[in-house]
PDB file of C-alpha atoms in Angstrom:
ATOM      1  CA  UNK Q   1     -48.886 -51.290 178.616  1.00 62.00           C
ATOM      2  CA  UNK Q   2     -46.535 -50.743 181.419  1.00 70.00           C
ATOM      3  CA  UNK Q   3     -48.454 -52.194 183.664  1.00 68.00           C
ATOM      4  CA  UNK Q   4     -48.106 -55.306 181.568  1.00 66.00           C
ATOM      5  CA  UNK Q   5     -44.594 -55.263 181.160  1.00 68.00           C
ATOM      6  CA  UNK Q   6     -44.211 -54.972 184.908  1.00 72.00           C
ATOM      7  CA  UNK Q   7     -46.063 -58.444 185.798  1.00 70.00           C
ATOM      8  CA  UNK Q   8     -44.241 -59.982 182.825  1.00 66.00           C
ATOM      9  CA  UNK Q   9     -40.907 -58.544 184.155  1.00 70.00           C
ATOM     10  CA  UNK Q  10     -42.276 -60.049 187.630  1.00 70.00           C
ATOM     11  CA  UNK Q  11     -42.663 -63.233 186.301  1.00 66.00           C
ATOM     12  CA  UNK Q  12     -39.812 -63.836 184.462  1.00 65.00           C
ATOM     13  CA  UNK Q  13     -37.934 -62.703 187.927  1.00 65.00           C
ATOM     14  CA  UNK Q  14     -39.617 -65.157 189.423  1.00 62.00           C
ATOM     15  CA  UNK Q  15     -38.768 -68.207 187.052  1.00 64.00           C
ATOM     16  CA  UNK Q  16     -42.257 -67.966 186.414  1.00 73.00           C
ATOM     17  CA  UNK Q  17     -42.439 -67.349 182.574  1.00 78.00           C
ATOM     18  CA  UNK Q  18     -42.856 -70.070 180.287  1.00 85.00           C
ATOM     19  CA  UNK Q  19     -42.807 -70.683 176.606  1.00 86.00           C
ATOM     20  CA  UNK Q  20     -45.849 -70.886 174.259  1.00 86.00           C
ATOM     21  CA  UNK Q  21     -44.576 -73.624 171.980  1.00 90.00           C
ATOM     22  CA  UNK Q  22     -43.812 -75.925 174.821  1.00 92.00           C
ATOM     23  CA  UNK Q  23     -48.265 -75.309 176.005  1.00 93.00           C
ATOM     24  CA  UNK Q  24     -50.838 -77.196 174.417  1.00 92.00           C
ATOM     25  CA  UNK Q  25     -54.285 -75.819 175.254  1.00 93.00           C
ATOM     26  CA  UNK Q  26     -57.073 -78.502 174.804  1.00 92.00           C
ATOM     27  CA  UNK Q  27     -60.521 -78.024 173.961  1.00 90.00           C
ATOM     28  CA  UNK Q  28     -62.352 -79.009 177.153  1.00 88.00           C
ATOM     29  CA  UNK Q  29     -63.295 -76.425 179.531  1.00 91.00           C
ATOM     30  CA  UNK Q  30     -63.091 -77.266 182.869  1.00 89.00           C
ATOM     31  CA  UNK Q  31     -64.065 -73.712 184.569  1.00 88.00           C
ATOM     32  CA  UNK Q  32     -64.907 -70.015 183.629  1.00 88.00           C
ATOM     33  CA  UNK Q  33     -65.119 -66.514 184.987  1.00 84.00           C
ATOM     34  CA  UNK Q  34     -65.948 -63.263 183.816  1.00 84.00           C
ATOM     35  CA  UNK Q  35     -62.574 -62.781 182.287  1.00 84.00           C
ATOM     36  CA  UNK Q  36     -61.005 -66.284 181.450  1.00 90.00           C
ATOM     37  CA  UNK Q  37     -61.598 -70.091 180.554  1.00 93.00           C
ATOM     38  CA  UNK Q  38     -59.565 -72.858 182.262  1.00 92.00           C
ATOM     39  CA  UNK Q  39     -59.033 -75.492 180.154  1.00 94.00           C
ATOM     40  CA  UNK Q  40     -57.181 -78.883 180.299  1.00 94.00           C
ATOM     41  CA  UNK Q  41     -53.539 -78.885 178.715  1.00 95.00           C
ATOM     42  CA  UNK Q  42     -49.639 -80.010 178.290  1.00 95.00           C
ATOM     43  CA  UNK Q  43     -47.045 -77.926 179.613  1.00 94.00           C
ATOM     44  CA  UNK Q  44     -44.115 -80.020 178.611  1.00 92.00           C
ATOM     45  CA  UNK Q  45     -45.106 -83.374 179.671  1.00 91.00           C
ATOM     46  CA  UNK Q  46     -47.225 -82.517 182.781  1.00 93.00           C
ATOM     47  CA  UNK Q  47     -51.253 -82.179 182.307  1.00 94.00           C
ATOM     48  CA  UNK Q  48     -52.067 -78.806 183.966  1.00 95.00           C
ATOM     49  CA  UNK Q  49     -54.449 -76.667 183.978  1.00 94.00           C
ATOM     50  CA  UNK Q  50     -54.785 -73.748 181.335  1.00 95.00           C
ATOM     51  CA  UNK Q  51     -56.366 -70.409 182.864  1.00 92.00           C
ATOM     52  CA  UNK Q  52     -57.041 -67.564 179.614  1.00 92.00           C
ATOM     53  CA  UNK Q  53     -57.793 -64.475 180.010  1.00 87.00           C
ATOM     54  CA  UNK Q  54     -60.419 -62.751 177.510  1.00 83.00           C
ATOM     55  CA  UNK Q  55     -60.887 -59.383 178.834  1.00 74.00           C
ATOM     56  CA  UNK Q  56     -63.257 -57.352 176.772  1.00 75.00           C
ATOM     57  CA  UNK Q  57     -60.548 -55.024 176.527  1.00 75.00           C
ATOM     58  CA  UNK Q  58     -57.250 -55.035 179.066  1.00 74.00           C
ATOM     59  CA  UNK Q  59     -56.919 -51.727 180.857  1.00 77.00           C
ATOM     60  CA  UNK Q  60     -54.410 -50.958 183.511  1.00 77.00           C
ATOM     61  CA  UNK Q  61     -56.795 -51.448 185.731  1.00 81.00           C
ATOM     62  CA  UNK Q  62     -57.277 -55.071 184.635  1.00 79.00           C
ATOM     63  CA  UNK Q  63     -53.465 -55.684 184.578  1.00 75.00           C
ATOM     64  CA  UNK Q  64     -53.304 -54.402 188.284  1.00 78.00           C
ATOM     65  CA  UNK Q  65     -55.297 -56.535 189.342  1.00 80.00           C
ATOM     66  CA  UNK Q  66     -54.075 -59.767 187.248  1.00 80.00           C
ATOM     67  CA  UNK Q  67     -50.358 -58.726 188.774  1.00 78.00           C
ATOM     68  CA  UNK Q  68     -51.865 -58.816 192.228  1.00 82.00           C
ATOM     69  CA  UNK Q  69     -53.672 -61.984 191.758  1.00 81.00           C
ATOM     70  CA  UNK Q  70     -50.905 -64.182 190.074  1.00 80.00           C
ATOM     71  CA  UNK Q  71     -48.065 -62.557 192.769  1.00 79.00           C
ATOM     72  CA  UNK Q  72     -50.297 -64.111 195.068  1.00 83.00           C
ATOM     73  CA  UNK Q  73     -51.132 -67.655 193.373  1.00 82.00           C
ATOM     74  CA  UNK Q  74     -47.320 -67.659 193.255  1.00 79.00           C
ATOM     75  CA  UNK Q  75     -46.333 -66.784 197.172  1.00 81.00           C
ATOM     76  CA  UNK Q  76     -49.201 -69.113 198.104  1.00 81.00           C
ATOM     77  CA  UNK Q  77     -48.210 -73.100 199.204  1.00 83.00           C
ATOM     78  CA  UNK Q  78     -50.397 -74.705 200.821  1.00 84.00           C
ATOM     79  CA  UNK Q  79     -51.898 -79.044 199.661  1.00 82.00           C
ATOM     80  CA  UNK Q  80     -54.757 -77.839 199.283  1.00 79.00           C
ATOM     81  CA  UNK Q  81     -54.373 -75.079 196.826  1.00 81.00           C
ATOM     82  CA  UNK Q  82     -53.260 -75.318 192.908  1.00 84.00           C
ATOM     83  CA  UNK Q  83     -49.762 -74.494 192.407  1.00 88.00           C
ATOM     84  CA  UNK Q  84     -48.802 -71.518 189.484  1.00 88.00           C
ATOM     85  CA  UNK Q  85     -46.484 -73.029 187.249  1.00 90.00           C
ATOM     86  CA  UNK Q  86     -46.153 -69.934 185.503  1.00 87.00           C
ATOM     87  CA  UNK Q  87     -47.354 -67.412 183.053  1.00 86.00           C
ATOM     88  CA  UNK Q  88     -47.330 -67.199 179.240  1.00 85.00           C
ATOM     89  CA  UNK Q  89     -47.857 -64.713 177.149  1.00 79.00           C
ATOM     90  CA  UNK Q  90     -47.617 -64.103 173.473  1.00 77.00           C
ATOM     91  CA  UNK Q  91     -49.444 -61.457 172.743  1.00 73.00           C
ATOM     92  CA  UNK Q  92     -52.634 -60.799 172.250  1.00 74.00           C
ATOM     93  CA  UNK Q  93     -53.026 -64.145 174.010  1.00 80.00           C
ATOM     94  CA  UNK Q  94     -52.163 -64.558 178.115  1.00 84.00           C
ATOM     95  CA  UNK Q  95     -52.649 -67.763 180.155  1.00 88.00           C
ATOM     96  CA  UNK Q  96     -51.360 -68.647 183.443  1.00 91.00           C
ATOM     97  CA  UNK Q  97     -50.759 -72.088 183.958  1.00 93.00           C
ATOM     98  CA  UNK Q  98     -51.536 -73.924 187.129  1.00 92.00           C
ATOM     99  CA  UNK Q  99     -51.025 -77.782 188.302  1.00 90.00           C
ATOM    100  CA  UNK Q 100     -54.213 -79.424 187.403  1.00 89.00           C
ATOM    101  CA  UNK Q 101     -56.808 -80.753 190.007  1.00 82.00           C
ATOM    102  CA  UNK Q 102     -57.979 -84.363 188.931  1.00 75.00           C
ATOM    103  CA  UNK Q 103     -60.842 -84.678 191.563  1.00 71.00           C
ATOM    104  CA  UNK Q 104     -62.698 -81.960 189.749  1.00 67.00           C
ATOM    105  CA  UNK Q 105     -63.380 -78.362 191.203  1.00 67.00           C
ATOM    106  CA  UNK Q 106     -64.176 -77.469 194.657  1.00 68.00           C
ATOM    107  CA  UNK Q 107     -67.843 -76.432 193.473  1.00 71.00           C
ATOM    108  CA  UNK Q 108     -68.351 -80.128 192.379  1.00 73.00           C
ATOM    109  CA  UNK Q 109     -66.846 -81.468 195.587  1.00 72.00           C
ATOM    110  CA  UNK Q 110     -68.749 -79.250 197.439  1.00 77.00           C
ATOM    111  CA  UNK Q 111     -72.195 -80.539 195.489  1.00 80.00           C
ATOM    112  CA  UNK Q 112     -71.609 -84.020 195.908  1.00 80.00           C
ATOM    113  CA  UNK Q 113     -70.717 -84.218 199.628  1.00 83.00           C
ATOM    114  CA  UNK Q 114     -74.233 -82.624 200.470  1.00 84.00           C
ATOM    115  CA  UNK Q 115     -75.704 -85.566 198.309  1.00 78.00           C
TER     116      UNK Q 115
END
């Protein structure tokens, strides 16, 4: 769509747009949403964090809103949130790729300080 094309376009403006065959996606899931899996991965040589979208179906709508959330992941700098290392996208497949967080999520964190 050209809704799409626009956050791609966005991305690769940004230096944000990375290549497929340098990604490995591993099999361990370490989150989920209504509308992606994160999983553990390789970008290059740096572990990271794999986030994949699996929309029932993408509508503009849906691309919208994934625009306005990864413009934001990508503005945002702060030590205590994940850095976007970009986006890839081969489609029908699209990932964003963030640093990964080896302490676990903040939902586990969360659950073991009130132990």
């Amino acid at each position: 769509s050209a809704k799409l094309q626009e956050v791609i376009e966005a991305a690769d403006r940004d230096r944000r747009m990375l290549e497929f065959e340098h990604l490995t996606i591993e099999s361990r899931v370490v989150g989920k949403g209504t509308t992606a899996f994160v999983y553990e991965g390789k970008y290059r040589d740096d572990r990271v964090a794999v986030k994949v979208f699996n929309p029932a179906e993408i509508t503009e709508d849906y691309v919208v809103h994934l625009g306005r959330e990864l413009h934001l992941m990508a503005c945002l700098r702060h030590r205590n949130v994940l850095d976007l290392v970009g986006l890839c996208v081969r489609p029908p497949q699209l990932c964003a790729v963030f640093e990964l967080c080896d302490v676990g999520s903040l939902a586990s964190a969360i659950k073991d300080a009130q132990k």
